[in-house]
Amino acid sequence: MDKHFFKDLKIVELASILAAPAASSFFSELGANVTKIENIKTGGDPIRQWKNSVEDKNKAYSSYYCSVNYNKNVLFLDIQSDEAQRKIYELVAEADVFITNLHEQKLKKLSFDFDTLSEINHGLIYAQLHAYSRNDDRLGYDMVMQAECGYLSMTGQENQLAKIPVPIADLSASHQLKEGILLALLERIKTGKGYRVEVSLYDSAISSLSYQASNYLNDGLIAKPLGTAHPNIAPYGDLYQTKDDKMIMLAIGSDAQFGKLKKIINFDDVNDFAINQSRLTDRGKLNTHLSASIKKFYLKELELMFNENGIPYAKVNDIGECLTHDDSKSMILNGIVDGEDVLQLSNIAFNIT
């Protein structure tokens, strides 16, 4: 696939934090010319200061900032000034896409709203990210969405809820935003017209509830925190310790796979666990017996047997083990932020041949 597929695409980004900048970084990685506007009066994008505990305090950007802002042309402007307005209008006049997550009222006050910019460029794709909706000015961060949309209530343990450690609502919204932009670009080829694309963090978080929402909508089942376990399948996500004290996770997706697992590890089936629902009903007993059986084997033994017999499993890796694994190397890129070399993950997890 051509890594410069969007080399003729020009994007103006007036956005901060993660979701909207992540959408434009997808296009940047595929060759688009992305100009990011940062407000010099507020020190630029707030995530420049979201530094982890070991980062250089004097650096002008954080590793968090790098994750969605590499290979962009950054302009620091006082966005309330006449000079900034002229500059942004010049950029918009030549742009294909304008991406923003500013509130609607602020955009109107600055004269960067859809109606104004569409008059400057009739073919402009105006992509706007909201927390909730166009005329709702409530602030919305990823963690707010995790709490409001049910994620927090079903993650971790019953006595210790946990957040998903990556910004699931932001990432979902970013995917929705770039998908909307892509569809609008396709429509523009046919009509020559510009379009308005609107995405909300809230709706994106709702759309990602997947089978948990279906369980409630169809059966009235309210998801409870199960740690790593799955509400519909067992053992799926359950963790077990090996003879050499390594942690392994099983992801058994069918009764046939469980039947093979029993034979491989000499599982003492004292209960009738042949059917998935029986395994869910007696999950505690199931895990007690599985733990005893798996504890008899070294990790390497289990890996060999599971690979040979098609058993879905994983050794539990930390992020360092993951990113230094041979399978991960192709996803790590060299990028540029503020003229400096940085390492970053690719936005592109597909290949077209």
mmCIF file of C-alpha atoms in Angstrom:
data_model
loop_
_atom_site.group_PDB
_atom_site.id
_atom_site.type_symbol
_atom_site.label_atom_id
_atom_site.label_comp_id
_atom_site.label_asym_id
_atom_site.label_seq_id
_atom_site.Cartn_x
_atom_site.Cartn_y
_atom_site.Cartn_z
ATOM 1 C CA MET A 1 0.000 0.000 0.000
ATOM 2 C CA ASP A 2 1.224 3.509 -0.851
ATOM 3 C CA LYS A 3 2.313 5.146 2.412
ATOM 4 C CA HIS A 4 1.764 8.535 0.738
ATOM 5 C CA PHE A 5 -1.810 7.813 -0.333
ATOM 6 C CA PHE A 6 -3.027 11.199 0.938
ATOM 7 C CA LYS A 7 -0.037 13.243 -0.252
ATOM 8 C CA ASP A 8 -2.335 15.785 -1.941
ATOM 9 C CA LEU A 9 -4.658 16.130 1.072
ATOM 10 C CA LYS A 10 -4.405 19.270 3.201
ATOM 11 C CA ILE A 11 -5.793 19.287 6.750
ATOM 12 C CA VAL A 12 -6.079 22.138 9.235
ATOM 13 C CA GLU A 13 -6.396 20.971 12.839
ATOM 14 C CA LEU A 14 -7.664 23.326 15.518
ATOM 15 C CA ALA A 15 -7.957 20.730 18.251
ATOM 16 C CA SER A 16 -6.339 19.448 21.422
ATOM 17 C CA ILE A 17 -6.093 16.443 23.762
ATOM 18 C CA LEU A 18 -6.365 13.066 21.984
ATOM 19 C CA ALA A 19 -9.425 12.093 19.925
ATOM 20 C CA ALA A 20 -9.411 14.782 17.222
ATOM 21 C CA PRO A 21 -5.594 14.992 16.914
ATOM 22 C CA ALA A 22 -5.473 11.192 16.605
ATOM 23 C CA ALA A 23 -7.789 11.378 13.591
ATOM 24 C CA SER A 24 -5.539 13.843 11.778
ATOM 25 C CA SER A 25 -2.412 11.844 12.653
ATOM 26 C CA PHE A 26 -3.917 8.889 10.749
ATOM 27 C CA PHE A 27 -4.022 11.021 7.609
ATOM 28 C CA SER A 28 -0.582 12.481 8.334
ATOM 29 C CA GLU A 29 0.962 9.024 8.454
ATOM 30 C CA LEU A 30 -0.492 8.354 5.007
ATOM 31 C CA GLY A 31 1.127 11.465 3.566
ATOM 32 C CA ALA A 32 -1.394 14.241 4.239
ATOM 33 C CA ASN A 33 -0.131 17.741 4.987
ATOM 34 C CA VAL A 34 -1.482 18.485 8.478
ATOM 35 C CA THR A 35 -1.175 21.955 9.978
ATOM 36 C CA LYS A 36 -1.937 21.946 13.701
ATOM 37 C CA ILE A 37 -2.923 25.266 15.259
ATOM 38 C CA GLU A 38 -2.011 25.654 18.937
ATOM 39 C CA ASN A 39 -3.014 28.589 21.112
ATOM 40 C CA ILE A 40 0.174 30.363 22.156
ATOM 41 C CA LYS A 41 -1.700 32.207 24.920
ATOM 42 C CA THR A 42 -2.409 28.955 26.778
ATOM 43 C CA GLY A 43 0.923 27.249 26.137
ATOM 44 C CA GLY A 44 -0.373 25.167 23.257
ATOM 45 C CA ASP A 45 -2.132 21.835 23.455
ATOM 46 C CA PRO A 46 -2.650 21.002 27.173
ATOM 47 C CA ILE A 47 -1.283 17.479 26.716
ATOM 48 C CA ARG A 48 2.168 18.958 26.097
ATOM 49 C CA GLN A 49 2.282 19.145 29.905
ATOM 50 C CA TRP A 50 0.864 15.670 30.599
ATOM 51 C CA LYS A 51 4.291 14.254 31.408
ATOM 52 C CA ASN A 52 4.884 10.918 33.066
ATOM 53 C CA SER A 53 6.959 10.585 36.222
ATOM 54 C CA VAL A 54 10.296 10.014 34.454
ATOM 55 C CA GLU A 55 10.127 12.594 31.638
ATOM 56 C CA ASP A 56 12.364 15.643 31.302
ATOM 57 C CA LYS A 57 10.444 18.457 32.989
ATOM 58 C CA ASN A 58 12.055 21.051 30.727
ATOM 59 C CA LYS A 59 11.012 19.411 27.476
ATOM 60 C CA ALA A 60 8.427 21.345 25.431
ATOM 61 C CA TYR A 61 6.218 18.303 24.898
ATOM 62 C CA SER A 62 5.248 15.069 26.617
ATOM 63 C CA SER A 63 5.363 11.496 25.385
ATOM 64 C CA TYR A 64 1.566 11.624 25.579
ATOM 65 C CA TYR A 65 1.603 14.551 23.122
ATOM 66 C CA CYS A 66 3.880 12.577 20.799
ATOM 67 C CA SER A 67 1.341 9.767 20.544
ATOM 68 C CA VAL A 68 -1.001 11.798 18.315
ATOM 69 C CA ASN A 69 1.016 14.767 17.052
ATOM 70 C CA TYR A 70 4.054 13.486 15.215
ATOM 71 C CA ASN A 71 4.869 14.688 11.682
ATOM 72 C CA LYS A 72 2.539 17.694 11.834
ATOM 73 C CA ASN A 73 3.308 21.303 10.987
ATOM 74 C CA VAL A 74 2.598 23.189 14.214
ATOM 75 C CA LEU A 75 1.677 26.880 14.226
ATOM 76 C CA PHE A 76 1.497 28.749 17.532
ATOM 77 C CA LEU A 77 -1.043 31.557 17.189
ATOM 78 C CA ASP A 78 -3.078 33.785 19.458
ATOM 79 C CA ILE A 79 -6.311 32.363 18.101
ATOM 80 C CA GLN A 80 -8.332 35.380 19.269
ATOM 81 C CA SER A 81 -6.232 37.812 17.251
ATOM 82 C CA ASP A 82 -7.041 39.231 13.820
ATOM 83 C CA GLU A 83 -3.677 37.989 12.571
ATOM 84 C CA ALA A 84 -4.516 34.397 13.567
ATOM 85 C CA GLN A 85 -7.916 34.658 11.913
ATOM 86 C CA ARG A 86 -6.340 35.806 8.647
ATOM 87 C CA LYS A 87 -3.778 33.003 8.771
ATOM 88 C CA ILE A 88 -6.350 30.309 9.517
ATOM 89 C CA TYR A 89 -8.629 31.612 6.759
ATOM 90 C CA GLU A 90 -5.707 31.407 4.313
ATOM 91 C CA LEU A 91 -5.043 27.806 5.321
ATOM 92 C CA VAL A 92 -8.730 26.862 5.159
ATOM 93 C CA ALA A 93 -9.073 28.350 1.677
ATOM 94 C CA GLU A 94 -6.564 25.770 0.399
ATOM 95 C CA ALA A 95 -7.534 22.900 2.718
ATOM 96 C CA ASP A 96 -9.556 19.763 2.140
ATOM 97 C CA VAL A 97 -10.418 19.100 5.781
ATOM 98 C CA PHE A 98 -10.810 21.221 8.917
ATOM 99 C CA ILE A 99 -10.787 19.293 12.217
ATOM 100 C CA THR A 100 -11.780 20.858 15.527
ATOM 101 C CA ASN A 101 -13.002 19.982 19.010
ATOM 102 C CA LEU A 102 -13.731 23.518 20.188
ATOM 103 C CA HIS A 103 -17.212 24.202 21.561
ATOM 104 C CA GLU A 104 -19.756 25.475 19.040
ATOM 105 C CA GLN A 105 -20.212 28.829 20.776
ATOM 106 C CA LYS A 106 -16.468 29.419 20.906
ATOM 107 C CA LEU A 107 -16.136 28.587 17.222
ATOM 108 C CA LYS A 108 -18.858 31.107 16.394
ATOM 109 C CA LYS A 109 -17.228 33.747 18.584
ATOM 110 C CA LEU A 110 -13.901 33.214 16.801
ATOM 111 C CA SER A 111 -15.623 33.022 13.384
ATOM 112 C CA PHE A 112 -14.297 29.507 12.771
ATOM 113 C CA ASP A 113 -17.758 27.925 12.679
ATOM 114 C CA PHE A 114 -19.051 25.728 9.859
ATOM 115 C CA ASP A 115 -21.060 28.435 8.082
ATOM 116 C CA THR A 116 -18.156 30.890 8.040
ATOM 117 C CA LEU A 117 -15.473 28.466 6.869
ATOM 118 C CA SER A 118 -17.775 26.878 4.289
ATOM 119 C CA GLU A 119 -18.195 30.290 2.664
ATOM 120 C CA ILE A 120 -14.414 30.547 2.377
ATOM 121 C CA ASN A 121 -14.094 27.036 0.912
ATOM 122 C CA HIS A 122 -17.234 25.458 -0.575
ATOM 123 C CA GLY A 123 -15.546 22.048 -0.837
ATOM 124 C CA LEU A 124 -14.333 21.935 2.763
ATOM 125 C CA ILE A 125 -14.930 18.842 4.896
ATOM 126 C CA TYR A 126 -15.649 20.339 8.319
ATOM 127 C CA ALA A 127 -15.059 17.649 10.963
ATOM 128 C CA GLN A 128 -16.205 18.516 14.465
ATOM 129 C CA LEU A 129 -15.823 16.511 17.664
ATOM 130 C CA HIS A 130 -18.216 17.159 20.542
ATOM 131 C CA ALA A 131 -18.302 15.781 24.055
ATOM 132 C CA TYR A 132 -22.073 15.250 23.785
ATOM 133 C CA SER A 133 -23.673 17.267 20.985
ATOM 134 C CA ARG A 134 -23.282 20.497 19.048
ATOM 135 C CA ASN A 135 -25.168 22.751 21.458
ATOM 136 C CA ASP A 136 -24.191 21.007 24.699
ATOM 137 C CA ASP A 137 -21.166 22.780 26.154
ATOM 138 C CA ARG A 138 -20.453 20.287 28.954
ATOM 139 C CA LEU A 139 -16.815 19.273 29.173
ATOM 140 C CA GLY A 140 -16.138 15.675 28.302
ATOM 141 C CA TYR A 141 -12.966 13.730 28.890
ATOM 142 C CA ASP A 142 -12.438 10.038 28.278
ATOM 143 C CA MET A 143 -12.752 9.213 31.972
ATOM 144 C CA VAL A 144 -16.080 11.055 32.161
ATOM 145 C CA MET A 145 -17.360 8.833 29.356
ATOM 146 C CA GLN A 146 -16.002 5.667 30.985
ATOM 147 C CA ALA A 147 -18.008 6.546 34.094
ATOM 148 C CA GLU A 148 -21.208 7.727 32.384
ATOM 149 C CA CYS A 149 -21.377 5.009 29.741
ATOM 150 C CA GLY A 150 -20.986 2.012 32.039
ATOM 151 C CA TYR A 151 -17.360 1.048 31.474
ATOM 152 C CA LEU A 152 -16.233 1.909 34.993
ATOM 153 C CA SER A 153 -19.084 -0.073 36.566
ATOM 154 C CA MET A 154 -18.034 -3.312 34.859
ATOM 155 C CA THR A 155 -14.228 -3.067 34.992
ATOM 156 C CA GLY A 156 -11.985 -4.326 37.782
ATOM 157 C CA GLN A 157 -13.416 -6.146 40.792
ATOM 158 C CA GLU A 158 -16.684 -5.561 42.655
ATOM 159 C CA ASN A 159 -14.903 -3.967 45.607
ATOM 160 C CA GLN A 160 -12.328 -2.145 43.449
ATOM 161 C CA LEU A 161 -13.544 -0.668 40.172
ATOM 162 C CA ALA A 162 -10.896 0.133 37.567
ATOM 163 C CA LYS A 163 -10.563 2.345 34.512
ATOM 164 C CA ILE A 164 -9.593 0.933 31.151
ATOM 165 C CA PRO A 165 -5.922 2.021 31.005
ATOM 166 C CA VAL A 166 -6.145 3.411 27.469
ATOM 167 C CA PRO A 167 -8.657 6.143 26.502
ATOM 168 C CA ILE A 168 -11.307 3.912 24.955
ATOM 169 C CA ALA A 169 -13.870 6.686 24.356
ATOM 170 C CA ASP A 170 -11.275 8.974 22.771
ATOM 171 C CA LEU A 171 -9.972 6.217 20.525
ATOM 172 C CA SER A 172 -13.475 5.133 19.512
ATOM 173 C CA ALA A 173 -14.402 8.730 18.689
ATOM 174 C CA SER A 174 -11.200 9.165 16.701
ATOM 175 C CA HIS A 175 -12.047 6.128 14.578
ATOM 176 C CA GLN A 176 -15.581 7.441 14.040
ATOM 177 C CA LEU A 177 -14.211 10.857 13.061
ATOM 178 C CA LYS A 178 -11.769 9.579 10.466
ATOM 179 C CA GLU A 179 -14.392 7.184 9.076
ATOM 180 C CA GLY A 180 -16.793 10.109 8.702
ATOM 181 C CA ILE A 181 -14.095 12.177 6.999
ATOM 182 C CA LEU A 182 -13.301 9.344 4.587
ATOM 183 C CA LEU A 183 -16.977 8.977 3.637
ATOM 184 C CA ALA A 184 -17.299 12.741 3.174
ATOM 185 C CA LEU A 185 -14.227 12.783 0.922
ATOM 186 C CA LEU A 186 -15.752 10.004 -1.190
ATOM 187 C CA GLU A 187 -19.031 11.923 -1.469
ATOM 188 C CA ARG A 188 -17.151 15.082 -2.453
ATOM 189 C CA ILE A 189 -15.639 13.237 -5.414
ATOM 190 C CA LYS A 190 -19.186 12.623 -6.690
ATOM 191 C CA THR A 191 -20.786 15.956 -5.802
ATOM 192 C CA GLY A 192 -17.957 18.479 -5.507
ATOM 193 C CA LYS A 193 -19.590 19.737 -2.318
ATOM 194 C CA GLY A 194 -18.212 20.130 1.166
ATOM 195 C CA TYR A 195 -19.751 18.359 4.153
ATOM 196 C CA ARG A 196 -20.041 18.638 7.915
ATOM 197 C CA VAL A 197 -18.970 15.573 9.917
ATOM 198 C CA GLU A 198 -19.964 15.525 13.591
ATOM 199 C CA VAL A 199 -18.937 12.940 16.174
ATOM 200 C CA SER A 200 -19.481 12.847 19.932
ATOM 201 C CA LEU A 201 -17.408 11.139 22.595
ATOM 202 C CA TYR A 202 -20.616 9.994 24.273
ATOM 203 C CA ASP A 203 -22.138 8.307 21.223
ATOM 204 C CA SER A 204 -18.783 6.759 20.337
ATOM 205 C CA ALA A 205 -18.467 5.271 23.817
ATOM 206 C CA ILE A 206 -22.024 3.927 23.599
ATOM 207 C CA SER A 207 -21.355 2.379 20.186
ATOM 208 C CA SER A 208 -18.386 0.482 21.626
ATOM 209 C CA LEU A 209 -20.371 -1.237 24.393
ATOM 210 C CA SER A 210 -20.818 -4.147 21.982
ATOM 211 C CA TYR A 211 -22.202 -7.389 23.456
ATOM 212 C CA GLN A 212 -22.465 -5.874 26.949
ATOM 213 C CA ALA A 213 -25.194 -3.580 25.622
ATOM 214 C CA SER A 214 -26.803 -6.458 23.716
ATOM 215 C CA ASN A 215 -26.891 -8.566 26.902
ATOM 216 C CA TYR A 216 -28.840 -5.777 28.608
ATOM 217 C CA LEU A 217 -31.101 -4.789 25.700
ATOM 218 C CA ASN A 218 -32.166 -8.359 24.948
ATOM 219 C CA ASP A 219 -31.945 -10.105 28.337
ATOM 220 C CA GLY A 220 -31.923 -7.341 30.952
ATOM 221 C CA LEU A 221 -28.470 -8.451 32.149
ATOM 222 C CA ILE A 222 -26.524 -5.641 33.819
ATOM 223 C CA ALA A 223 -22.789 -6.264 33.502
ATOM 224 C CA LYS A 224 -20.840 -6.587 36.741
ATOM 225 C CA PRO A 225 -17.089 -6.264 37.210
ATOM 226 C CA LEU A 226 -15.501 -9.682 36.671
ATOM 227 C CA GLY A 227 -11.825 -8.778 36.600
ATOM 228 C CA THR A 228 -10.405 -10.411 33.494
ATOM 229 C CA ALA A 229 -13.276 -12.905 33.131
ATOM 230 C CA HIS A 230 -15.960 -12.831 30.433
ATOM 231 C CA PRO A 231 -19.716 -12.712 31.209
ATOM 232 C CA ASN A 232 -20.674 -15.049 28.332
ATOM 233 C CA ILE A 233 -17.785 -17.516 28.000
ATOM 234 C CA ALA A 234 -15.563 -19.512 30.375
ATOM 235 C CA PRO A 235 -12.681 -19.888 30.677
ATOM 236 C CA TYR A 236 -12.110 -16.719 28.658
ATOM 237 C CA GLY A 237 -9.754 -14.116 30.103
ATOM 238 C CA ASP A 238 -9.181 -16.195 33.241
ATOM 239 C CA LEU A 239 -5.609 -16.233 34.560
ATOM 240 C CA TYR A 240 -3.600 -19.221 35.779
ATOM 241 C CA GLN A 241 -0.139 -19.701 37.256
ATOM 242 C CA THR A 242 2.299 -22.188 35.740
ATOM 243 C CA LYS A 243 4.794 -24.439 37.508
ATOM 244 C CA ASP A 244 7.532 -21.850 36.913
ATOM 245 C CA ASP A 245 5.316 -19.061 38.313
ATOM 246 C CA LYS A 246 4.473 -17.444 34.966
ATOM 247 C CA MET A 247 0.994 -16.089 34.328
ATOM 248 C CA ILE A 248 -1.020 -17.486 31.444
ATOM 249 C CA MET A 249 -4.445 -16.483 30.132
ATOM 250 C CA LEU A 250 -6.910 -18.822 28.442
ATOM 251 C CA ALA A 251 -9.420 -17.645 25.820
ATOM 252 C CA ILE A 252 -11.544 -20.717 25.152
ATOM 253 C CA GLY A 253 -14.161 -19.775 22.578
ATOM 254 C CA SER A 254 -16.051 -23.041 22.066
ATOM 255 C CA ASP A 255 -17.006 -26.311 23.752
ATOM 256 C CA ALA A 256 -14.800 -28.150 21.246
ATOM 257 C CA GLN A 257 -11.771 -26.110 22.303
ATOM 258 C CA PHE A 258 -12.527 -26.843 25.945
ATOM 259 C CA GLY A 259 -12.720 -30.564 25.149
ATOM 260 C CA LYS A 260 -9.238 -30.433 23.634
ATOM 261 C CA LEU A 261 -7.941 -28.412 26.589
ATOM 262 C CA LYS A 262 -9.171 -31.062 29.062
ATOM 263 C CA LYS A 263 -7.247 -33.809 27.284
ATOM 264 C CA ILE A 264 -4.054 -31.762 26.946
ATOM 265 C CA ILE A 265 -3.735 -30.830 30.626
ATOM 266 C CA ASN A 266 -5.304 -34.018 32.049
ATOM 267 C CA PHE A 267 -8.102 -31.971 33.552
ATOM 268 C CA ASP A 268 -10.051 -33.874 36.207
ATOM 269 C CA ASP A 269 -13.617 -33.153 35.063
ATOM 270 C CA VAL A 270 -15.383 -33.785 38.363
ATOM 271 C CA ASN A 271 -18.316 -31.676 37.176
ATOM 272 C CA ASP A 272 -20.040 -31.639 33.825
ATOM 273 C CA PHE A 273 -18.186 -28.734 32.218
ATOM 274 C CA ALA A 274 -18.702 -29.866 28.635
ATOM 275 C CA ILE A 275 -21.242 -27.091 27.954
ATOM 276 C CA ASN A 276 -20.304 -23.416 28.228
ATOM 277 C CA GLN A 277 -23.293 -22.464 30.400
ATOM 278 C CA SER A 278 -22.341 -25.105 32.970
ATOM 279 C CA ARG A 279 -18.848 -23.634 33.075
ATOM 280 C CA LEU A 280 -20.326 -20.181 33.681
ATOM 281 C CA THR A 281 -22.609 -21.481 36.445
ATOM 282 C CA ASP A 282 -19.751 -23.196 38.309
ATOM 283 C CA ARG A 283 -16.981 -20.783 37.323
ATOM 284 C CA GLY A 284 -15.397 -20.939 40.790
ATOM 285 C CA LYS A 285 -15.085 -24.737 40.804
ATOM 286 C CA LEU A 286 -13.976 -24.698 37.182
ATOM 287 C CA ASN A 287 -11.108 -22.337 37.926
ATOM 288 C CA THR A 288 -10.087 -24.247 41.048
ATOM 289 C CA HIS A 289 -9.641 -27.449 39.045
ATOM 290 C CA LEU A 290 -8.061 -25.696 36.047
ATOM 291 C CA SER A 291 -5.585 -23.903 38.302
ATOM 292 C CA ALA A 292 -4.518 -27.203 39.881
ATOM 293 C CA SER A 293 -4.059 -28.846 36.474
ATOM 294 C CA ILE A 294 -2.170 -25.960 34.830
ATOM 295 C CA LYS A 295 0.116 -25.539 37.852
ATOM 296 C CA LYS A 296 1.646 -28.941 37.004
ATOM 297 C CA PHE A 297 3.164 -27.634 33.749
ATOM 298 C CA TYR A 298 5.952 -25.222 32.867
ATOM 299 C CA LEU A 299 5.046 -22.307 30.589
ATOM 300 C CA LYS A 300 7.102 -23.662 27.674
ATOM 301 C CA GLU A 301 5.331 -27.018 27.924
ATOM 302 C CA LEU A 302 1.929 -25.366 27.808
ATOM 303 C CA GLU A 303 2.914 -23.101 24.906
ATOM 304 C CA LEU A 304 4.068 -26.108 22.874
ATOM 305 C CA MET A 305 0.917 -28.138 23.591
ATOM 306 C CA PHE A 306 -1.479 -25.238 23.077
ATOM 307 C CA ASN A 307 0.137 -24.165 19.799
ATOM 308 C CA GLU A 308 0.079 -27.720 18.449
ATOM 309 C CA ASN A 309 -3.598 -28.186 19.344
ATOM 310 C CA GLY A 310 -5.062 -24.786 18.482
ATOM 311 C CA ILE A 311 -5.822 -23.624 22.016
ATOM 312 C CA PRO A 312 -6.176 -19.804 22.294
ATOM 313 C CA TYR A 313 -3.961 -18.539 25.114
ATOM 314 C CA ALA A 314 -1.409 -15.863 25.932
ATOM 315 C CA LYS A 315 1.425 -15.319 28.331
ATOM 316 C CA VAL A 316 0.632 -12.143 30.250
ATOM 317 C CA ASN A 317 3.167 -9.565 29.031
ATOM 318 C CA ASP A 318 3.841 -6.092 30.330
ATOM 319 C CA ILE A 319 3.956 -3.280 27.767
ATOM 320 C CA GLY A 320 7.744 -3.485 27.497
ATOM 321 C CA GLU A 321 7.622 -7.193 26.695
ATOM 322 C CA CYS A 322 4.924 -6.499 24.118
ATOM 323 C CA LEU A 323 6.698 -3.656 22.319
ATOM 324 C CA THR A 324 10.051 -5.467 22.163
ATOM 325 C CA HIS A 325 8.475 -8.616 20.724
ATOM 326 C CA ASP A 326 9.281 -9.390 17.089
ATOM 327 C CA ASP A 327 5.579 -9.299 16.189
ATOM 328 C CA SER A 328 5.340 -5.666 17.340
ATOM 329 C CA LYS A 329 8.390 -4.155 15.645
ATOM 330 C CA SER A 330 6.620 -3.214 12.408
ATOM 331 C CA MET A 331 4.168 -1.060 14.382
ATOM 332 C CA ILE A 332 6.877 1.210 15.844
ATOM 333 C CA LEU A 333 7.774 4.267 13.773
ATOM 334 C CA ASN A 334 10.248 7.106 13.814
ATOM 335 C CA GLY A 335 8.484 10.463 13.922
ATOM 336 C CA ILE A 336 9.230 14.161 14.329
ATOM 337 C CA VAL A 337 7.806 16.387 17.072
ATOM 338 C CA ASP A 338 8.994 19.990 17.399
ATOM 339 C CA GLY A 339 11.918 19.128 15.131
ATOM 340 C CA GLU A 340 13.072 16.257 17.339
ATOM 341 C CA ASP A 341 13.109 12.524 16.649
ATOM 342 C CA VAL A 342 10.585 10.465 18.606
ATOM 343 C CA LEU A 343 9.386 6.869 18.556
ATOM 344 C CA GLN A 344 5.709 6.280 18.054
ATOM 345 C CA LEU A 345 3.160 3.615 17.241
ATOM 346 C CA SER A 346 1.701 3.442 13.762
ATOM 347 C CA ASN A 347 -1.943 4.404 13.214
ATOM 348 C CA ILE A 348 -2.090 1.934 10.352
ATOM 349 C CA ALA A 349 -2.917 -1.633 11.370
ATOM 350 C CA PHE A 350 -4.096 -2.769 7.933
ATOM 351 C CA ASN A 351 -2.483 -3.565 4.618
ATOM 352 C CA ILE A 352 -3.966 -3.284 1.138
ATOM 353 C CA THR A 353 -2.454 -5.349 -1.677
#
